[in-house]
Amino acid sequence: MPDIIILMGPQGAGKGTQAQMLAEEFSLPIVATGDMLREVAKTETALGHQVKAILESGDLVPDDILAAVINERTSREDCRNGYLLDGFPRTSPQAQLLEKVAERQGHQITVISIDVPRDILFKRLAGRIMCRDNGHVFNTYFKPSATDGFCDIDGSELIKRSDDTEDAIARRLSEYDAKTKPLLNYYADTERLKIVDGTRSPQEVFRDIAQAVGQGV
Ligand code: AMP
C-alpha cells in the first residue's frame, strides 16, 4: 500500500467521490486543497479576501499559499501513516514541493489519474449542485434530486458552487490542460502513474483504483 495516493484528473472527474470511498476503506485522511482554500476564503483577513477572489475566477491560487497549506496539514498526526491528496499537486513547483515533503515524511507516492472525456466533464460541472448542510452532491443532468431544489438525504437547500459557472469551468479546464496535465508525464516517467477510466459508476472506478494501489476489493 503506497503511503501517499494522489488523485489526479480535471475537475469533475470524480476525485472527491473516490477520495471519500478510499478514505473509508483504507482509513486514510483526505487532504483536499480546494476544500481547505474554501475555508480560508471564508475568513475576514487579507489572505481570505485574496483567496476568495481567485477561487471565484477559476484561476489557480499561488504556489506559496499552497505550500503553506500542505506543509501544515500533512505534518499533523493523522497523516503519519499516509494520506490521500485531492486537488494537489496542480503545478510543477507543487509537484517538486511534494517530493520534498514525501521524502521528509518517508512516504512513497502513487498517482491515480481519473480519465473522463471533456463533454462529460462539462455537464458534470455545469449541472453540479450540493446541499447546503452536508455537501451531498447531485447533478441536474445525471442525478437530479427527487424534490427539486432540496437534498434527498438531509432536506437542506441545494446550491451551486460559486465557481461552477460556465466561464469559470472553461477556465479551470484550460488551467488543467496547461499546468496540471504535464505532471502526468512526469509521474509516468518515474513509474508512479496508474490511469483509470472515470466514465463508469463510482463503485467500478473505486474497484480499479483499489486494484491499482495493490489493495483489490
Ligand atoms: P477544487 O475543489 O479541487 O476543484 O478546487 C477549487 C479551486 O481551488 C481551484 O479552482 C483553484 O482555484 C483552487 N485550488 C485548489 N487546489 C489548488 C492547488 N493545488 N493549486 C492552486 N489552486 C488550487
CSV table of C-alpha atoms and ligand atoms in Angstrom, one decimal:
chain,number,residue,atom,x,y,z
A,1,MET,CA,0.0,0.0,0.0
A,2,PRO,CA,1.6,3.3,-1.0
A,3,ASP,CA,1.6,6.0,1.7
A,4,ILE,CA,0.6,9.0,-0.4
A,5,ILE,CA,-2.1,8.5,-3.0
A,6,ILE,CA,-2.6,11.4,-5.4
A,7,LEU,CA,-5.9,11.6,-7.1
A,8,MET,CA,-5.4,13.5,-10.4
A,9,GLY,CA,-7.8,14.4,-13.1
A,10,PRO,CA,-9.7,17.5,-14.2
A,11,GLN,CA,-12.4,19.0,-12.0
A,12,GLY,CA,-15.5,16.9,-12.4
A,13,ALA,CA,-13.5,13.6,-12.9
A,14,GLY,CA,-14.8,12.3,-9.6
A,15,LYS,CA,-11.7,12.8,-7.4
A,16,GLY,CA,-13.8,13.9,-4.4
A,17,THR,CA,-16.1,10.9,-4.5
A,18,GLN,CA,-13.3,8.5,-4.9
A,19,ALA,CA,-11.3,10.2,-2.1
A,20,GLN,CA,-14.3,9.6,0.3
A,21,MET,CA,-14.6,5.9,-0.7
A,22,LEU,CA,-10.8,5.3,-0.4
A,23,ALA,CA,-10.6,7.2,2.9
A,24,GLU,CA,-13.3,5.0,4.4
A,25,GLU,CA,-12.0,1.7,3.0
A,26,PHE,CA,-8.3,2.3,3.9
A,27,SER,CA,-8.7,4.7,6.9
A,28,LEU,CA,-6.6,7.4,5.4
A,29,PRO,CA,-7.3,11.2,5.9
A,30,ILE,CA,-8.2,13.2,2.8
A,31,VAL,CA,-6.2,16.3,2.1
A,32,ALA,CA,-8.4,18.3,-0.3
A,33,THR,CA,-6.8,21.6,-1.1
A,34,GLY,CA,-10.0,23.0,-2.7
A,35,ASP,CA,-12.0,22.5,0.5
A,36,MET,CA,-9.2,23.9,2.6
A,37,LEU,CA,-8.9,27.0,0.4
A,38,ARG,CA,-12.7,27.5,0.5
A,39,GLU,CA,-12.4,27.6,4.3
A,40,VAL,CA,-9.5,30.1,4.1
A,41,ALA,CA,-11.8,32.2,1.7
A,42,LYS,CA,-14.4,32.5,4.4
A,43,THR,CA,-12.1,34.3,6.9
A,44,GLU,CA,-12.2,38.1,7.1
A,45,THR,CA,-8.5,38.5,6.5
A,46,ALA,CA,-6.4,39.9,3.7
A,47,LEU,CA,-5.5,36.3,2.7
A,48,GLY,CA,-9.1,35.3,2.9
A,49,HIS,CA,-10.2,38.1,0.6
A,50,GLN,CA,-7.3,37.3,-1.9
A,51,VAL,CA,-8.2,33.6,-2.0
A,52,LYS,CA,-11.9,34.2,-2.3
A,53,ALA,CA,-11.4,36.4,-5.4
A,54,ILE,CA,-9.1,33.8,-7.0
A,55,LEU,CA,-11.5,30.9,-6.3
A,56,GLU,CA,-14.4,32.8,-7.9
A,57,SER,CA,-12.4,33.5,-11.1
A,58,GLY,CA,-11.4,29.8,-11.5
A,59,ASP,CA,-7.7,30.7,-11.6
A,60,LEU,CA,-5.1,28.8,-9.5
A,61,VAL,CA,-4.1,30.0,-6.1
A,62,PRO,CA,-0.4,30.9,-5.9
A,63,ASP,CA,2.1,28.1,-5.1
A,64,ASP,CA,3.4,29.7,-2.0
A,65,ILE,CA,0.0,29.7,-0.4
A,66,LEU,CA,-0.4,26.0,-1.3
A,67,ALA,CA,3.0,25.2,0.1
A,68,ALA,CA,2.0,26.7,3.5
A,69,VAL,CA,-1.3,24.8,3.5
A,70,ILE,CA,0.2,21.5,2.5
A,71,ASN,CA,3.2,21.7,4.9
A,72,GLU,CA,0.9,22.5,7.8
A,73,ARG,CA,-1.9,19.9,7.1
A,74,THR,CA,0.3,16.9,6.2
A,75,SER,CA,2.5,17.3,9.3
A,76,ARG,CA,-0.5,16.7,11.6
A,77,GLU,CA,-0.6,13.4,13.5
A,78,ASP,CA,-3.4,11.8,11.4
A,79,CYS,CA,-1.2,11.9,8.3
A,80,ARG,CA,1.6,9.9,9.9
A,81,ASN,CA,0.7,6.6,8.1
A,82,GLY,CA,-0.1,8.3,4.8
A,83,TYR,CA,-2.9,10.4,3.2
A,84,LEU,CA,-5.0,10.9,0.1
A,85,LEU,CA,-4.4,14.1,-1.9
A,86,ASP,CA,-7.3,15.5,-3.8
A,87,GLY,CA,-6.5,18.6,-5.9
A,88,PHE,CA,-2.8,18.7,-5.2
A,89,PRO,CA,-0.3,19.0,-6.9
A,90,ARG,CA,-1.6,21.1,-9.8
A,91,THR,CA,1.6,22.7,-11.0
A,92,SER,CA,5.2,21.6,-11.5
A,93,PRO,CA,6.5,23.6,-8.4
A,94,GLN,CA,3.8,22.0,-6.3
A,95,ALA,CA,4.9,18.5,-7.5
A,96,GLN,CA,8.5,19.4,-6.6
A,97,LEU,CA,7.5,20.6,-3.2
A,98,LEU,CA,5.6,17.3,-2.7
A,99,GLU,CA,8.7,15.3,-3.5
A,100,LYS,CA,10.5,17.0,-0.6
A,101,VAL,CA,7.5,16.6,1.8
A,102,ALA,CA,7.2,12.9,0.9
A,103,GLU,CA,11.0,12.3,1.4
A,104,ARG,CA,10.9,14.1,4.7
A,105,GLN,CA,8.0,12.1,5.9
A,106,GLY,CA,9.4,8.8,4.5
A,107,HIS,CA,6.3,8.3,2.2
A,108,GLN,CA,6.0,6.6,-1.2
A,109,ILE,CA,3.9,8.3,-3.8
A,110,THR,CA,1.3,6.6,-6.2
A,111,VAL,CA,-0.6,8.7,-8.7
A,112,ILE,CA,-4.1,7.7,-9.9
A,113,SER,CA,-5.3,9.6,-12.9
A,114,ILE,CA,-9.0,9.5,-13.4
A,115,ASP,CA,-9.7,9.9,-17.1
A,116,VAL,CA,-13.0,11.4,-18.4
A,117,PRO,CA,-13.7,13.0,-21.8
A,118,ARG,CA,-14.3,16.8,-21.9
A,119,ASP,CA,-18.0,16.8,-23.0
A,120,ILE,CA,-19.0,14.6,-20.0
A,121,LEU,CA,-16.9,16.7,-17.6
A,122,PHE,CA,-18.6,19.9,-18.7
A,123,LYS,CA,-22.0,18.5,-17.9
A,124,ARG,CA,-20.9,17.1,-14.6
A,125,LEU,CA,-19.6,20.5,-13.6
A,126,ALA,CA,-22.3,22.8,-15.1
A,127,GLY,CA,-25.0,20.5,-13.6
A,128,ARG,CA,-23.4,20.0,-10.2
A,129,ILE,CA,-25.4,21.1,-7.1
A,130,MET,CA,-24.7,20.4,-3.5
A,131,CYS,CA,-26.7,20.6,-0.3
A,132,ARG,CA,-26.0,23.5,2.0
A,133,ASP,CA,-25.7,21.4,5.2
A,134,ASN,CA,-23.6,18.4,4.3
A,135,GLY,CA,-22.3,18.9,0.8
A,136,HIS,CA,-24.2,15.9,-0.6
A,137,VAL,CA,-23.7,16.1,-4.4
A,138,PHE,CA,-26.5,16.0,-7.1
A,139,ASN,CA,-26.5,16.8,-10.8
A,140,THR,CA,-29.2,18.4,-12.8
A,141,TYR,CA,-28.3,16.2,-15.9
A,142,PHE,CA,-27.2,12.9,-14.4
A,143,LYS,CA,-28.5,12.7,-10.8
A,144,PRO,CA,-31.4,15.1,-10.1
A,145,SER,CA,-32.8,15.2,-6.5
A,146,ALA,CA,-36.3,13.8,-6.1
A,147,THR,CA,-37.6,17.0,-4.6
A,148,ASP,CA,-36.5,19.9,-6.8
A,149,GLY,CA,-34.0,22.2,-5.1
A,150,PHE,CA,-33.7,20.2,-1.9
A,151,CYS,CA,-31.4,17.4,-0.7
A,152,ASP,CA,-32.9,13.9,-0.7
A,153,ILE,CA,-30.7,12.9,2.2
A,154,ASP,CA,-31.0,15.7,4.7
A,155,GLY,CA,-33.6,18.0,3.2
A,156,SER,CA,-31.4,21.1,3.1
A,157,GLU,CA,-31.3,23.5,0.2
A,158,LEU,CA,-29.3,22.6,-2.9
A,159,ILE,CA,-26.9,25.3,-4.1
A,160,LYS,CA,-24.3,25.7,-6.9
A,161,ARG,CA,-20.7,26.2,-6.1
A,162,SER,CA,-19.8,29.8,-6.9
A,163,ASP,CA,-17.0,28.6,-9.3
A,164,ASP,CA,-19.3,26.2,-11.2
A,165,THR,CA,-20.3,28.9,-13.8
A,166,GLU,CA,-19.6,28.3,-17.5
A,167,ASP,CA,-16.8,30.8,-17.6
A,168,ALA,CA,-15.0,29.6,-14.5
A,169,ILE,CA,-15.5,25.9,-15.7
A,170,ALA,CA,-13.9,26.7,-19.0
A,171,ARG,CA,-11.1,28.5,-17.2
A,172,ARG,CA,-10.4,25.6,-14.8
A,173,LEU,CA,-10.4,23.0,-17.6
A,174,SER,CA,-7.9,25.0,-19.6
A,175,GLU,CA,-5.7,25.6,-16.5
A,176,TYR,CA,-5.8,21.8,-16.0
A,177,ASP,CA,-4.6,21.2,-19.6
A,178,ALA,CA,-1.9,23.8,-19.4
A,179,LYS,CA,-0.4,23.3,-15.9
A,180,THR,CA,-1.6,20.0,-14.4
A,181,LYS,CA,-1.8,17.6,-17.3
A,182,PRO,CA,2.0,17.8,-18.0
A,183,LEU,CA,2.5,16.4,-14.4
A,184,LEU,CA,1.1,13.1,-15.6
A,185,ASN,CA,4.1,12.6,-17.9
A,186,TYR,CA,6.4,13.3,-15.0
A,187,TYR,CA,4.8,10.7,-12.9
A,188,ALA,CA,4.6,8.2,-15.8
A,189,ASP,CA,8.3,8.7,-16.4
A,190,THR,CA,9.1,7.9,-12.8
A,191,GLU,CA,6.8,4.8,-12.9
A,192,ARG,CA,4.3,6.0,-10.4
A,193,LEU,CA,1.3,6.7,-12.6
A,194,LYS,CA,-1.9,4.5,-12.9
A,195,ILE,CA,-4.7,5.5,-15.2
A,196,VAL,CA,-8.3,4.5,-14.6
A,197,ASP,CA,-11.4,5.0,-16.7
A,198,GLY,CA,-13.6,7.5,-14.8
A,199,THR,CA,-16.7,7.3,-17.0
A,200,ARG,CA,-18.1,4.3,-15.2
A,201,SER,CA,-20.0,4.0,-11.9
A,202,PRO,CA,-18.3,5.2,-8.7
A,203,GLN,CA,-18.1,1.6,-7.5
A,204,GLU,CA,-16.4,0.4,-10.7
A,205,VAL,CA,-13.9,3.2,-10.6
A,206,PHE,CA,-13.2,2.5,-7.0
A,207,ARG,CA,-12.5,-1.2,-7.7
A,208,ASP,CA,-10.0,-0.2,-10.3
A,209,ILE,CA,-8.3,2.3,-8.0
A,210,ALA,CA,-8.1,-0.2,-5.2
A,211,GLN,CA,-6.5,-2.7,-7.5
A,212,ALA,CA,-4.1,-0.1,-8.8
A,213,VAL,CA,-2.8,0.6,-5.3
A,214,GLY,CA,-2.5,-3.1,-4.7
A,215,GLN,CA,-5.5,-3.5,-2.4
A,216,GLY,CA,-8.2,-5.1,-4.5
A,217,VAL,CA,-11.7,-5.0,-3.0
B,1,AMP,P1,-11.3,22.0,-6.3
B,1,AMP,O1,-12.2,21.9,-5.2
B,1,AMP,O2,-10.2,21.0,-6.2
B,1,AMP,O3,-11.9,22.0,-7.6
B,1,AMP,O4,-10.5,23.4,-6.2
B,1,AMP,C1,-11.2,24.6,-6.3
B,1,AMP,C2,-10.3,25.8,-6.6
B,1,AMP,O5,-9.3,25.9,-5.5
B,1,AMP,C3,-9.5,25.7,-7.8
B,1,AMP,O6,-10.2,26.1,-9.0
B,1,AMP,C4,-8.3,26.6,-7.5
B,1,AMP,O7,-8.7,28.0,-7.6
B,1,AMP,C5,-8.1,26.3,-6.0
B,1,AMP,N1,-7.1,25.3,-5.8
B,1,AMP,C6,-7.3,24.0,-5.2
B,1,AMP,N2,-6.2,23.3,-5.2
B,1,AMP,C7,-5.3,24.1,-5.7
B,1,AMP,C8,-3.9,23.9,-6.0
B,1,AMP,N3,-3.3,22.7,-5.7
B,1,AMP,N4,-3.2,24.9,-6.6
B,1,AMP,C9,-3.8,26.0,-6.9
B,1,AMP,N5,-5.1,26.3,-6.7
B,1,AMP,C10,-5.8,25.3,-6.1
